[in-house]
Each structure stands twice: as C-alpha cells, then as structure tokens.
Coordinates of C-alpha atoms (C1' of nucleotides) in Angstrom, one line a residue:
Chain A
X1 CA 12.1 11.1 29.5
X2 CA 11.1 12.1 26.3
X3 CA 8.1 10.5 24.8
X4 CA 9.5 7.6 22.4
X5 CA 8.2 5.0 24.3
X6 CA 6.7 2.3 22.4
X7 CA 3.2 1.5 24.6
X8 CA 2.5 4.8 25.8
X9 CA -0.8 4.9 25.3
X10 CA -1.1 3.0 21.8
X11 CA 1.4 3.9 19.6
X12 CA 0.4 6.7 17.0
X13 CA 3.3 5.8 14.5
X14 CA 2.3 2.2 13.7
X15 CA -0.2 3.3 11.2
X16 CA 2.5 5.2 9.5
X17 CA 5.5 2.8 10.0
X18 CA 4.6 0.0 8.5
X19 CA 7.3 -2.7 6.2
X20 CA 7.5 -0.6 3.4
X21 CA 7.1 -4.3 1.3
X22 CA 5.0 -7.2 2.7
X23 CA 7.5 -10.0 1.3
X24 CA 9.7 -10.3 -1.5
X25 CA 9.2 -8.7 -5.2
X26 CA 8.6 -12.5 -5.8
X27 CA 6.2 -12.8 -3.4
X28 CA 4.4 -9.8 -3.9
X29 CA 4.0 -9.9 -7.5
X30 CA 2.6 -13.8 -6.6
X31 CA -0.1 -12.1 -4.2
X32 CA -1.3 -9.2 -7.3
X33 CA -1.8 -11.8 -9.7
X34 CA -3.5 -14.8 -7.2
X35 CA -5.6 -11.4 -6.6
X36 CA -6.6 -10.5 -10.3
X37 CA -7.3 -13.7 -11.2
X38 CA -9.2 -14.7 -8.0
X39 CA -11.6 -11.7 -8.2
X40 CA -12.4 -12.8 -11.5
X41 CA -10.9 -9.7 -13.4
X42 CA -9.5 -12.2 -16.0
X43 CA -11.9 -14.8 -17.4
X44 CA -11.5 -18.2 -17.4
X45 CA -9.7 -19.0 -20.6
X46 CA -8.7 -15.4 -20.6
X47 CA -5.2 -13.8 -21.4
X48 CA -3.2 -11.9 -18.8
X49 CA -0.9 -8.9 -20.2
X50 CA 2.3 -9.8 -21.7
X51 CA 5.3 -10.4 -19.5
X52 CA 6.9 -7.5 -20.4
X53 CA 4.0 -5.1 -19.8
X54 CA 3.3 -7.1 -16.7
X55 CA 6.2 -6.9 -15.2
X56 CA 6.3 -3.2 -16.0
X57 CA 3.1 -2.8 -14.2
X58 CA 4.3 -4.6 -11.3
X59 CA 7.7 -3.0 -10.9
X60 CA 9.8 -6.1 -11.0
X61 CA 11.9 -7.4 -13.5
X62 CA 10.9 -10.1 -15.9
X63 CA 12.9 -12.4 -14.4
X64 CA 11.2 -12.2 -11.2
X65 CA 7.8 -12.3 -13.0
X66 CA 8.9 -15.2 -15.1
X67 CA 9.2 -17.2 -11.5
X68 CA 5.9 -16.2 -10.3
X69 CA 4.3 -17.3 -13.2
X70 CA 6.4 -20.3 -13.5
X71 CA 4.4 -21.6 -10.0
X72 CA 1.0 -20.3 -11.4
X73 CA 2.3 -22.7 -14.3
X74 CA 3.2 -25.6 -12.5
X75 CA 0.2 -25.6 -10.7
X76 CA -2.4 -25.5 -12.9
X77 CA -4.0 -22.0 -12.7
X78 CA -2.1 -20.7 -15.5
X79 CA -0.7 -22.0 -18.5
X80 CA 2.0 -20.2 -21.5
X81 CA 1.7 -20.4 -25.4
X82 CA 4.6 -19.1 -27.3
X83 CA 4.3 -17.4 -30.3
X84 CA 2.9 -14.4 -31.6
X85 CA -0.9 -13.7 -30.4
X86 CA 0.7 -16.2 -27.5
X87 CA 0.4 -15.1 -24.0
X88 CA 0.2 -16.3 -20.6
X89 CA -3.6 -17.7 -20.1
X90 CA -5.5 -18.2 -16.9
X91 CA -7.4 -22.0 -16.8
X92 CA -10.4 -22.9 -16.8
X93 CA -12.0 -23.5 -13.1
X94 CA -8.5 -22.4 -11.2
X95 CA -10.5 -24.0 -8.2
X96 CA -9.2 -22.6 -4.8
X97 CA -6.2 -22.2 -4.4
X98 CA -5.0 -23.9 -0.7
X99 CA -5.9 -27.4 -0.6
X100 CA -9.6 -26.8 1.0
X101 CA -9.0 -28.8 4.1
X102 CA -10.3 -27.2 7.2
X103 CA -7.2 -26.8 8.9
X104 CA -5.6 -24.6 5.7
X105 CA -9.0 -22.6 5.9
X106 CA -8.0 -22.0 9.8
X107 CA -4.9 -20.6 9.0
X108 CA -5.9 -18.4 6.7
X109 CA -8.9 -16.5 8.7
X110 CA -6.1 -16.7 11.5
X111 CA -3.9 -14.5 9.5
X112 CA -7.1 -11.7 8.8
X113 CA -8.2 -9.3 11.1
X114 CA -11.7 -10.1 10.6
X115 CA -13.3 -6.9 12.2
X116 CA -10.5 -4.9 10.7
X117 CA -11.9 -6.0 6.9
X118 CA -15.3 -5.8 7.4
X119 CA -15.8 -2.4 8.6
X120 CA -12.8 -1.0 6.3
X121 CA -14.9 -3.0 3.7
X122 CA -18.2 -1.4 4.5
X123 CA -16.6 1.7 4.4
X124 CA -15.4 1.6 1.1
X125 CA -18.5 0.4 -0.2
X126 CA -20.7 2.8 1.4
X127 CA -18.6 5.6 0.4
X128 CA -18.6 4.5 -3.1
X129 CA -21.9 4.2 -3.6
X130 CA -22.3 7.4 -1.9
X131 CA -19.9 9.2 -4.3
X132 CA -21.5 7.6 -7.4
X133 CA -25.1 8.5 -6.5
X134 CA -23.9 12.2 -5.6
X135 CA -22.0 12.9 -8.5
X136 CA -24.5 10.9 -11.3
X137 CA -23.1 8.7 -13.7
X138 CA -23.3 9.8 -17.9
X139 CA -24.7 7.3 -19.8
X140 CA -21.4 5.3 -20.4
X141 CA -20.6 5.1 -17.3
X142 CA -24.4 4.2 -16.1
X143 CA -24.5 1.5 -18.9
X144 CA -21.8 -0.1 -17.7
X145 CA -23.3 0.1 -14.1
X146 CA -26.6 -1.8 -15.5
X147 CA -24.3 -4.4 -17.6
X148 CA -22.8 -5.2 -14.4
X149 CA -26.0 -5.7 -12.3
X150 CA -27.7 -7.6 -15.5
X151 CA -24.3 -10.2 -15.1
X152 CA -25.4 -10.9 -12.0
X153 CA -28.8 -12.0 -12.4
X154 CA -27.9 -14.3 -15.3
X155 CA -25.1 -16.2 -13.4
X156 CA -24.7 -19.5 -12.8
X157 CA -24.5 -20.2 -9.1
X158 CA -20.6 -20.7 -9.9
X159 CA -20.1 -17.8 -11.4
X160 CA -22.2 -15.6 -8.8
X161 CA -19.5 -14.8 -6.9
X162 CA -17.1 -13.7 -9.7
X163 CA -20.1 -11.3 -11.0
X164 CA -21.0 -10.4 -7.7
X165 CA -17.2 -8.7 -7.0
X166 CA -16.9 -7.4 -10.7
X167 CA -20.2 -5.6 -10.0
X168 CA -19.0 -4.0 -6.6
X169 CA -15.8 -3.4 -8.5
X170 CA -17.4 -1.6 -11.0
X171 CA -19.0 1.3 -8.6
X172 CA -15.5 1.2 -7.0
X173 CA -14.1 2.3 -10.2
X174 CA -17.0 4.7 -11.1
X175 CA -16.9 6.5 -7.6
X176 CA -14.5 8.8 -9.5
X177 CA -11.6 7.9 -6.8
X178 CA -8.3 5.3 -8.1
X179 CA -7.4 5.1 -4.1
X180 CA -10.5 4.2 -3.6
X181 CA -10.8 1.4 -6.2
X182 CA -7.2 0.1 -5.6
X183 CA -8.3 -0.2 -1.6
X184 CA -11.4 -2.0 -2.4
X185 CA -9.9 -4.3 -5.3
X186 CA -7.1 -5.7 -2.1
X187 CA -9.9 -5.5 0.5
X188 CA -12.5 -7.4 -1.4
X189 CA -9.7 -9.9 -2.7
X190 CA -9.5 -10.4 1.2
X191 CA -13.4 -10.9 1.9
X192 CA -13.8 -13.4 -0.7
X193 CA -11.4 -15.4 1.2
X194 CA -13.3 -15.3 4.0
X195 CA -16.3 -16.1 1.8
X196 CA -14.7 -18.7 0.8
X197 CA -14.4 -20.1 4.4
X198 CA -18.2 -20.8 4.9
X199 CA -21.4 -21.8 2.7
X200 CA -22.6 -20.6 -0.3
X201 CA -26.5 -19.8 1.4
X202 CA -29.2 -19.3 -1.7
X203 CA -31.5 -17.2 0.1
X204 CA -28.7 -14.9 0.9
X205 CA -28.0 -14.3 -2.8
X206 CA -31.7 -13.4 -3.8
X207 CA -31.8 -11.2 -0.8
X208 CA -28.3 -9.9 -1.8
X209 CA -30.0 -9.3 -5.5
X210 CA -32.5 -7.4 -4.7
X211 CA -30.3 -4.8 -2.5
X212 CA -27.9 -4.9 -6.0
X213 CA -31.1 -3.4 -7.5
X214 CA -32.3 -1.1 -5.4
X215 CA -28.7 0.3 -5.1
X216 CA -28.4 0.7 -8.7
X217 CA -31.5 2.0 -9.1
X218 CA -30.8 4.3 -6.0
X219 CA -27.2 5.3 -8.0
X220 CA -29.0 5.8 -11.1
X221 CA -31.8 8.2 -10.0
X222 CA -29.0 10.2 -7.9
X223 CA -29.8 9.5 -4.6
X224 CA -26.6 9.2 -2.4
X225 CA -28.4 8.5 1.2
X226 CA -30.5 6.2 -0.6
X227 CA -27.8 4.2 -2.2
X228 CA -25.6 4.7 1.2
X229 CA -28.6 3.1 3.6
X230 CA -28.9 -0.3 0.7
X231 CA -24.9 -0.3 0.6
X232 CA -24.8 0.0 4.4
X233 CA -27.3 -2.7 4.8
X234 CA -25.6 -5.0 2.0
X235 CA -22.4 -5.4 4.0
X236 CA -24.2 -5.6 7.2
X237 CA -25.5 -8.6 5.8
X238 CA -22.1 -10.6 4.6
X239 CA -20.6 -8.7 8.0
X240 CA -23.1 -10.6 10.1
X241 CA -23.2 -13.6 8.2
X242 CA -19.4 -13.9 8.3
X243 CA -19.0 -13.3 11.8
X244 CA -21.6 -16.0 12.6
X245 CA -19.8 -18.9 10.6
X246 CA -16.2 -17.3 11.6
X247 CA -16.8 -16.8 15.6
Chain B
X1 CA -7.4 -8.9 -31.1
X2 CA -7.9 -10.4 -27.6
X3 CA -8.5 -8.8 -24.6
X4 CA -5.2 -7.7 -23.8
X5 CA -5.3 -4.0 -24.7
X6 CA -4.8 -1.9 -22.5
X7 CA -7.0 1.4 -22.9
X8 CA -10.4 -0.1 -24.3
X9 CA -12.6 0.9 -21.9
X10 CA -10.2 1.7 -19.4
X11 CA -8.8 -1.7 -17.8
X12 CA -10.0 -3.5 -15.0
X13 CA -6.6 -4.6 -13.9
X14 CA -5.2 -1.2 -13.1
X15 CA -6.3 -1.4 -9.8
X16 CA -4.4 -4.1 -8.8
X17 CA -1.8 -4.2 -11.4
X18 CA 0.3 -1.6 -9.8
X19 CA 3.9 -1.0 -8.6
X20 CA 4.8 -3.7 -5.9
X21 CA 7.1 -0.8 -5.0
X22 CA 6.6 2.8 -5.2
X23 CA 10.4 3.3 -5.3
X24 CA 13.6 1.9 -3.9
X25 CA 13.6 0.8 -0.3
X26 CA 15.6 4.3 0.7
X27 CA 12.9 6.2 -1.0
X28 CA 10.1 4.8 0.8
X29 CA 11.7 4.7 3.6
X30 CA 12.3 8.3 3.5
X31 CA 8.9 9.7 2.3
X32 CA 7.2 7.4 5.5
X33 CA 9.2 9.4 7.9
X34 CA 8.9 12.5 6.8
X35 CA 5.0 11.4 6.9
X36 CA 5.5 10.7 10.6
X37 CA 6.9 13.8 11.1
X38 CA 5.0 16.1 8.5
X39 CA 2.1 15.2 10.1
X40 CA 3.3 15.6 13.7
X41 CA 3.1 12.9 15.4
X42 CA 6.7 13.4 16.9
X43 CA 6.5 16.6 18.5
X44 CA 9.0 19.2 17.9
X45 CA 12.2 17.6 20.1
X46 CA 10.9 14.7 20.4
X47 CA 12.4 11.4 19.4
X48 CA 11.8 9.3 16.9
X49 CA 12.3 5.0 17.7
X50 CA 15.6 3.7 18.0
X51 CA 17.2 2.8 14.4
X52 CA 17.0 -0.7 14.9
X53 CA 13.0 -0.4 16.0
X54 CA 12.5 1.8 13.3
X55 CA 14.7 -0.1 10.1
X56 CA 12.5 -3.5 11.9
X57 CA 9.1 -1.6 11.7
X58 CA 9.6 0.1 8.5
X59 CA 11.0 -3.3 6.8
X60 CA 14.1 -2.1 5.5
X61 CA 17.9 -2.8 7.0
X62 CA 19.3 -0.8 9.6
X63 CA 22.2 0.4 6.4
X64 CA 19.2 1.8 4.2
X65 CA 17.4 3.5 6.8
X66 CA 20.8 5.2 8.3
X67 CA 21.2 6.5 4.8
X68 CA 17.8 7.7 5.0
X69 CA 18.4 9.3 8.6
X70 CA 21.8 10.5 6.9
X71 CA 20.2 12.9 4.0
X72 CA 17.3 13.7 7.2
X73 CA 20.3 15.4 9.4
X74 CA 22.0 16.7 6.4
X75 CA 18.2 18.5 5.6
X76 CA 18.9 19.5 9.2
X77 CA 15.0 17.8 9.8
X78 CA 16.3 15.4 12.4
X79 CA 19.4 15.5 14.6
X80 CA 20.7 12.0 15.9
X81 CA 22.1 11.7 19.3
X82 CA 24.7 9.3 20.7
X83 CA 24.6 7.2 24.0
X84 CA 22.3 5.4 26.1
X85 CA 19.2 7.6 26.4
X86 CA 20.1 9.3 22.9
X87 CA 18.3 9.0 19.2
X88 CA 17.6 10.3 16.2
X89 CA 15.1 13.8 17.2
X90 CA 13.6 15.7 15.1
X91 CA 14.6 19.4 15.1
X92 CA 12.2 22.3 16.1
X93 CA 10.5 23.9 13.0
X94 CA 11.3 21.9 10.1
X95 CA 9.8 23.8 8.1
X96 CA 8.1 23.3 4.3
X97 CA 10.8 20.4 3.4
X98 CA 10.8 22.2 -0.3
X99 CA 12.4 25.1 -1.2
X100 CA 9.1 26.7 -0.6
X101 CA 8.9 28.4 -4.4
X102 CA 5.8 28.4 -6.2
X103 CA 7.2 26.4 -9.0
X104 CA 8.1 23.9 -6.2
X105 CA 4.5 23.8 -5.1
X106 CA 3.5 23.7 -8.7
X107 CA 5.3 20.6 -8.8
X108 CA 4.1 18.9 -5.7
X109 CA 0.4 19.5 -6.7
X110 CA 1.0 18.6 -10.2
X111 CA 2.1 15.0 -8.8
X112 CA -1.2 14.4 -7.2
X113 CA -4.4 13.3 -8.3
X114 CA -6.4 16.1 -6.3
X115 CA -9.7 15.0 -6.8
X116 CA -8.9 11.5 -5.7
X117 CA -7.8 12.4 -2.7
X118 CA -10.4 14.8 -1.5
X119 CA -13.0 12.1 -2.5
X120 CA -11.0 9.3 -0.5
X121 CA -10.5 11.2 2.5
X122 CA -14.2 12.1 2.8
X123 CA -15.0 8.4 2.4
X124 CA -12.5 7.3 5.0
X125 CA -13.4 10.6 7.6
X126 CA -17.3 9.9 7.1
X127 CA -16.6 6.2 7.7
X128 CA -14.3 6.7 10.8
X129 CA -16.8 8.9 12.0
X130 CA -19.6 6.7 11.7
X131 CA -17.8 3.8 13.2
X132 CA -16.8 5.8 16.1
X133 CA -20.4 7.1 17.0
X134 CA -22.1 3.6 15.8
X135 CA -20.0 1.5 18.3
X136 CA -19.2 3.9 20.8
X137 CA -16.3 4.6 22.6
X138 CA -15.4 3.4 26.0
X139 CA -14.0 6.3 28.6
X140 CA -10.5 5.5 27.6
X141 CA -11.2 6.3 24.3
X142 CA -13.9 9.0 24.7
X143 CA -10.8 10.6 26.9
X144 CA -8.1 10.3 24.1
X145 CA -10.8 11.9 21.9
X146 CA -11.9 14.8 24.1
X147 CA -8.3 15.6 25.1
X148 CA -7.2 15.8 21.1
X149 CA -10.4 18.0 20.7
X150 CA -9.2 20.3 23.5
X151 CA -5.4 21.0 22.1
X152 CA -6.9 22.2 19.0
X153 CA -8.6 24.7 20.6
X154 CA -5.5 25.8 22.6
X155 CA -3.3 25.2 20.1
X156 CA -1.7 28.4 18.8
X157 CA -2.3 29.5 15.0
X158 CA 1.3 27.5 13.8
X159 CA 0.3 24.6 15.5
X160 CA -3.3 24.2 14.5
X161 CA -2.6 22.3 11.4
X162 CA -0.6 19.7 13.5
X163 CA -3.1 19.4 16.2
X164 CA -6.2 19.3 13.2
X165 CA -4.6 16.3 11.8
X166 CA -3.7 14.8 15.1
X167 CA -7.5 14.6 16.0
X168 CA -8.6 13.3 12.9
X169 CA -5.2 10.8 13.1
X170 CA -7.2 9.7 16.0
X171 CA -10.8 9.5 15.3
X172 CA -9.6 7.1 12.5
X173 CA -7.6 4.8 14.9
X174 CA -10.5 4.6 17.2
X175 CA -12.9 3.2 14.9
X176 CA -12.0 -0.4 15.1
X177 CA -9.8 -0.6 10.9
X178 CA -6.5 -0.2 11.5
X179 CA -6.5 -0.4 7.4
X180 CA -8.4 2.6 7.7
X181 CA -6.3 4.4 10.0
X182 CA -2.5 3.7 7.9
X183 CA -4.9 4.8 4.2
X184 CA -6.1 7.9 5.9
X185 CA -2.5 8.5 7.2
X186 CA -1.5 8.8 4.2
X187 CA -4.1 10.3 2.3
X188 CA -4.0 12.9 5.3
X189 CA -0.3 13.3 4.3
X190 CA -1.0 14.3 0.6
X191 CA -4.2 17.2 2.1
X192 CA -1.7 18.7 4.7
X193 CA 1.1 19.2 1.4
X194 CA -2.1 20.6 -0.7
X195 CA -2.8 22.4 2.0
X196 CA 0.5 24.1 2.5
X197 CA -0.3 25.3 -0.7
X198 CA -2.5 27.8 0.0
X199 CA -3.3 30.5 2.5
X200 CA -4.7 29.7 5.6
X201 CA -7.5 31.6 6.5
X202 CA -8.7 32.2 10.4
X203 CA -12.4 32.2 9.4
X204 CA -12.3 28.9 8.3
X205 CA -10.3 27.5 11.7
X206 CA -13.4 29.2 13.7
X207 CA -15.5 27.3 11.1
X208 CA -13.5 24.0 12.1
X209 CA -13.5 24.5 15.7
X210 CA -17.1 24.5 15.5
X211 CA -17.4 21.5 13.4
X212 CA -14.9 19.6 15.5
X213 CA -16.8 20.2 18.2
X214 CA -20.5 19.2 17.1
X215 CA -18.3 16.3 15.3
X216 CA -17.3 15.2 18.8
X217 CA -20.3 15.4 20.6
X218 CA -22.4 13.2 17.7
X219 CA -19.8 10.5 18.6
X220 CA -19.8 10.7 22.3
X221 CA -23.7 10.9 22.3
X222 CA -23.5 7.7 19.5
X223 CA -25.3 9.2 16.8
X224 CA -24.0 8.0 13.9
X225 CA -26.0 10.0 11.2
X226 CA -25.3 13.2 13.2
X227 CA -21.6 12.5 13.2
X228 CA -21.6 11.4 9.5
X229 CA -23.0 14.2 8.4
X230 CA -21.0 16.9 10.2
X231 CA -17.9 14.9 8.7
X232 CA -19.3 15.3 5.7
X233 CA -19.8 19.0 5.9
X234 CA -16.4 19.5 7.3
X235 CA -14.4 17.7 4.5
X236 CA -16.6 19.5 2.1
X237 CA -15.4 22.9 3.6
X238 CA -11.7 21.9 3.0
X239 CA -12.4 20.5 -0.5
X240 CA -13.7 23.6 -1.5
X241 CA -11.6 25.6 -0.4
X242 CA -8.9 24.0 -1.8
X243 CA -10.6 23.2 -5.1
X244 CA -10.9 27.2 -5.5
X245 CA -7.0 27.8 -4.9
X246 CA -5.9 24.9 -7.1
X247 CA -8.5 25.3 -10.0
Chain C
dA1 C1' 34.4 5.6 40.4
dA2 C1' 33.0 1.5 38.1
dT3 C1' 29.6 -0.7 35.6
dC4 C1' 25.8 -1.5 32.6
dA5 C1' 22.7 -1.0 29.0
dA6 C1' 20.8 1.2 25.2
dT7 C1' 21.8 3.7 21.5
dG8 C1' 24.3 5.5 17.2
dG9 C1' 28.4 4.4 14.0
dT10 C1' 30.9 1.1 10.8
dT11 C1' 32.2 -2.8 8.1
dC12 C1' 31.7 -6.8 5.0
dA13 C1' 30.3 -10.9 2.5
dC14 C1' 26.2 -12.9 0.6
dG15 C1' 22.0 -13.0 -2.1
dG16 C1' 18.2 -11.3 -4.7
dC17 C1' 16.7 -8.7 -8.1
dC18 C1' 17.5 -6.0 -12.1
dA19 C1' 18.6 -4.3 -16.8
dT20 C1' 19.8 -6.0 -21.0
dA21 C1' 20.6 -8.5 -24.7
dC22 C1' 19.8 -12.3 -27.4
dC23 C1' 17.3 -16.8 -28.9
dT24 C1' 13.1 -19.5 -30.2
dT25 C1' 8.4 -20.1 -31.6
dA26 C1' 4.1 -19.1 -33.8
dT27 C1' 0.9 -16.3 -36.6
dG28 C1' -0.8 -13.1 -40.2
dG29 C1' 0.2 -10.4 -44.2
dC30 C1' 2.9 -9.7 -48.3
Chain D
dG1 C1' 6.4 -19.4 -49.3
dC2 C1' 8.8 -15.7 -47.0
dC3 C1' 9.2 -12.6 -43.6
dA4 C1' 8.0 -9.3 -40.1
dT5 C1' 6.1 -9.2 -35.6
dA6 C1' 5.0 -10.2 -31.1
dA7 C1' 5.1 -13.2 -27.9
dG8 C1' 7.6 -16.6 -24.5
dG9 C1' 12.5 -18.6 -23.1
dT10 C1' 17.4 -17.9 -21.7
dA11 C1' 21.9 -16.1 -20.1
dT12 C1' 25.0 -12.6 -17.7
dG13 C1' 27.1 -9.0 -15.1
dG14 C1' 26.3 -5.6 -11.7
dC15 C1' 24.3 -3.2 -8.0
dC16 C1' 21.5 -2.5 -4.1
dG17 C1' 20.0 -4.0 0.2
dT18 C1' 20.4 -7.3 3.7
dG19 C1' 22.0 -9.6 8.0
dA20 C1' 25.3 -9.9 11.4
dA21 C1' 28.8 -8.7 13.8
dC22 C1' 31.5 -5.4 16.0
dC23 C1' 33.0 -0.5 17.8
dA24 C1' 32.1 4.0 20.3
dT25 C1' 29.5 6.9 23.2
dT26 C1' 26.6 8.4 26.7
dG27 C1' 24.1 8.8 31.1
dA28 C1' 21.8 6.4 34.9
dT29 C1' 22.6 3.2 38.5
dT30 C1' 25.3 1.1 42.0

DNA sequence: AATCAATGGTTCACGGCCATACCTTATGGC
DNA sequence: GCCATAAGGTATGGCCGTGAACCATTGATT
C-alpha cells in the first residue's frame, strides 16, 4: 500500500489541487467586475475600461465580456453609451446586489468559510502594514496614504465603507508586494459581504477611525510593531464583531 | 480625459483586473502538478490520485489532464501504471525539470517578481506562525508538527529542501486559513525554483535547524510574539541570501 | 481458477469560448 | 460641415475542452 490514500491524515495535496477555474470564463469575469465595483474601485458614475482593454485584462474574449456586462446592464448596476468618449459606466447607488432578504444573506455566509477569511484577512493586513512601516513610504507614496485616511473622515456614513476598503487597499498596494494586494483586493471583496450581513454600529466606526490614525501615523513615523499591534487590533475588532452577529 | 487611463498613478484595478486564467486548462494543469511534486509532497515512488480524482480535483476533464500526464511520462517525471492497485507515480529523482543551463535559470528568475515574493512569503510565514502559537495546537497537531520538525533534522543533505518546505507546507495548514495554506503553496513553489538557483550552503541549514527548532517550541509553548519573530528572522535569512545571488 | 473492482487507455459528439472582421454611433478637431 | 477616432454592437468559423461511455489490464479476494 503506497500512500495515495485520500484521508490519511488530512490530505497535503488539496491546498495544491484545487479547480484550476472556479466557474466559467463567463462566470468568472461576472465575479472580477461585481468585485471592482463593489469595493468601490470605480465611483459611482464612474467609467470602467473599454471592452476591449477589459476583456484583455480579463483573458476572455469580448464576446464573453460583452455577456457579462450585458447582465450588469440589465440589471441596473451598469449602463453603455456608444460613441466616442462612450464607455461602459457603473450607476449611481448599485445597492446590493442579492435581493437583501435574510434567507439570500444565509446563503451567502453559508458559502464563506468565515474563520478561514478573517484570519487570512488579518494576516494580510497586519503584514502590510508591517511591510509599509518597515520599509517607509517617499512622499508620493505617503501622500497618498494621508489622502486616503483624510477620505475617510470626511465620508458620509454611506460612503464609509467604500473609503474605508479603498484606504486598506491603499497600504495593500503600497506594502511593495502585487500578491499581496491581489490577495487582499479578493479577500476584502469577501469581508465586505460579510459586513454586509450585519449592522452598520457608529461607535464602531469612530473607534475604527481612531486605530486608521494611529496606524497611519505608526506607518508614517516607520514603526512596523507599532503599526502591526493597531492593524492586529483593527481586525480583531471586525473579527469579533462579525463572529458575534454571524454565530 | 476621464478616468480610464491606465498608468496615471498606477491603477487601482490591476489588482483585480487580472487574467481569469493564467493559461489554457493543460497548462495549468500541468504547472499544479509539477507544484505537487516540486515541492514533494508525493514522495519519490509514490503515487499520485487516480486520473479521474485528480482531472475532478484539479477542474479540468479526465482528456486534458491525460495529456498533461502524457508530456509528464514523456519528461520521464511520472510513470503511469495499469490495473487495479496501479497509477500514475512519480519517478525517483526528477531532477531540475529545466535543462539546468544558466540561461534557463536566467529565464525562470527573469519571469518572477523576486521581491514580491519574498515580501509575500514572510507575510504569510509570520502569519501562519502567529496563528499557530496564538491558538495553539491540540496533540494531534502538535504531533504532525513535531514529527515534520524531526525529518528535517534526519533528512539527508538532498532531501533537506523537500523536508524544509514540507514543515513549513504544514505550519501553514495548521493555522486555521486554508487560503493561506494553497497562497503559500504556491508562493513556496516560486522560493524552492529561486532557490534552485543558487548554491546551497551547509552553514545556513545549521542556521535553519536552529531556527526551526526555537520556531517550534514558541508555538508549542503559545507564544505568539516569540514565534513571530523567529519567523521573521528566518525568512529574512533566506531573502538575503537570495537577494545577494540574484542582485 | 474465477471473479471483482479499481485503475489506465480510447473514442466521439456537443458546446463554449475565442479570434477576427466588420458595422454603427457619437464626439472633437480640422 | 466633414472626417478621423474611439468607443459599443454584430456576425462567423474554428478549435479546445468537456462529459460520457466504453475497452483493457492488473492484482487481491474468494
């Protein structure tokens, strides 16, 4: 008996082995763009890439594309003008996207590995913050940091969320790692999701502004276990308040 | 001009905005299993899961992935056997799966983004490791982790590198993501092909051994900082030493 | 010796997706 | 006012991969 046995002890392949495609081109393509547009990356009123450069970035052909944005189309979150300077254009308040009811919000915290997200979350996060404090930011790259965090204060409880992810995207991107930033960009798409699941509690966004301060101010000033510890304690937060309303 | 450009101020999208597909179905296919066995987790002899486990796991028919199996044997990497009781095993020493050259290992580094990778696998190992110690491990899992410890100190000089990455493969699947575990897979993947690239030196094992050790004991004992930090020290070995050779 | 079950080996018709080319519409510049 | 340009809209032929079924081989079990 050699040792291919499936359930020998847990399996070390099935990280490896994995579908080498969740779905269809179709459906995949679908997920990319929900994902861009729900983590805010294009603003409300704001113009995706053309369909042939879209496309190209997604690997699938134009026709496929075309389909996927034919759905976005016919349901509201998107909308085409022809013409030069035309473009495919994201609405205004694309709401959410299921139909809200409880039982759709069920199904789709049934279909997350909620422990899995929150500590791969965390550490991304922490590790990004980490990496950006160690290596110090120039002053592009820092003013970009402080636009971010200054979004934040100024939103409009609607809009708190959308800054909130751009800001985290931000250090993702700054951290100096693409893997990094492409992991977070999926995993965050993911927690707002869950976010979406349960309320929206006030006090937990002025807490959660003053950690986005100190860990700027931590990044800025080039302290990494500073900026690790407010990270750390930043997810904790969401982590615990998610598992409460998800348990 | 809208906001559609795509280098001013370098893109927010491209995180997300990526290939659905890194290739074909056969060439994904291909690179995952020569992962899986590049990185050891099917011993020398040993078998790899039956085609029609393997075409289900990987998502792709059972056609594509016997072409993929096809150019494998013809590579002389695997060797498939008929009957009940038979499979597709992969062959003792495989062997660099280049031609070995150093214009072939110019190639393979110039294809990777070396600093991202070193930076996301110190994220991901400093995470796993913090997970690990910060939850603790029952004595199933503080056995699995003990008893991957021990072969790398057995492990003769050829085999290090297969047992190395085997305890790391499962310090990451015992801290609680399996999202971490399949992205340090494969970042883990791309190090052990840097890696091939340069000498390896026996100070630096002993260095290792010594690491790995303290590394396990922080965990066992739950000390989350401790293991962190060790992690940290240990990646940071490996980046620099690779950092010198590739500069 | 016969049987069974699990595996690799082979074939084929269908469907999805792709590449490409071309058409239509709108805007700014000449 | 014309026209070049850049965008969305449309049509087609072909290939790759799939799913399903079937065959062939092997070794353990009875």
């Amino acid at each position: 008996m050699a040792e291919g046995s499936r359930a020998d002890h847990g399996d070390r392949l099935s990280p490896l082995l994995r579908p080498v495609r969740a779905g269809n081109g179709f459906e995949e393509a679908l997920e990319q763009i929900l994902q861009v547009i729900r983590l805010g990356l294009v603003a409300d009123g704001g113009r995706l890439p053309a369909e042939r450069e879209l496309a190209d970035r997604l690997g699938v052909s134009r026709v496929t594309l075309r389909e996927v944005l034919k759905v976005l189309a016919d349901q509201g979150i998107v909308e085409s003008r022809r013409g030069r300077y035309g473009g495919t254009f994201v609405r205004e308040r694309p709401g959410p996207v299921g139909d809200g009811s409880a039982a759709e919000l069920r199904r789709r915290i049934a279909r997350v590995d909620v422990e899995d997200t929150l500590r791969f979350r965390e550490v991304l996060e922490v590790g990004a913050a980490g990496l950006c404090a160690a290596q110090g930011l120039d002053e592009a790259r820092a003013a970009r940091l402080r636009a971010a965090l200054d979004r934040t204060r100024d939103a409009p409880l609607a809009e708190y969320r959308r800054c909130d992810t751009l800001l985290h995207l931000t250090l993702a991107e700054l951290c100096g790692s693409p893997s990094l930033a492409t992991q977070y960009a999926a995993v965050r798409a993911t927690v707002n999701d869950l976010l979406d699941c349960i309320p929206l509690l006030v006090r937990n966004l002025e807490h959660s502004q003053h950690q986005h301060t100190a860990l700027v101010e931590a990044i800025l000033e080039g302290d990494p276990d500073a900026a690790a510890e407010v990270m750390r304690e930043h997810c904790a937060g969401t982590a615990a308040l998610l598992r409460g309303f998800l348990a």
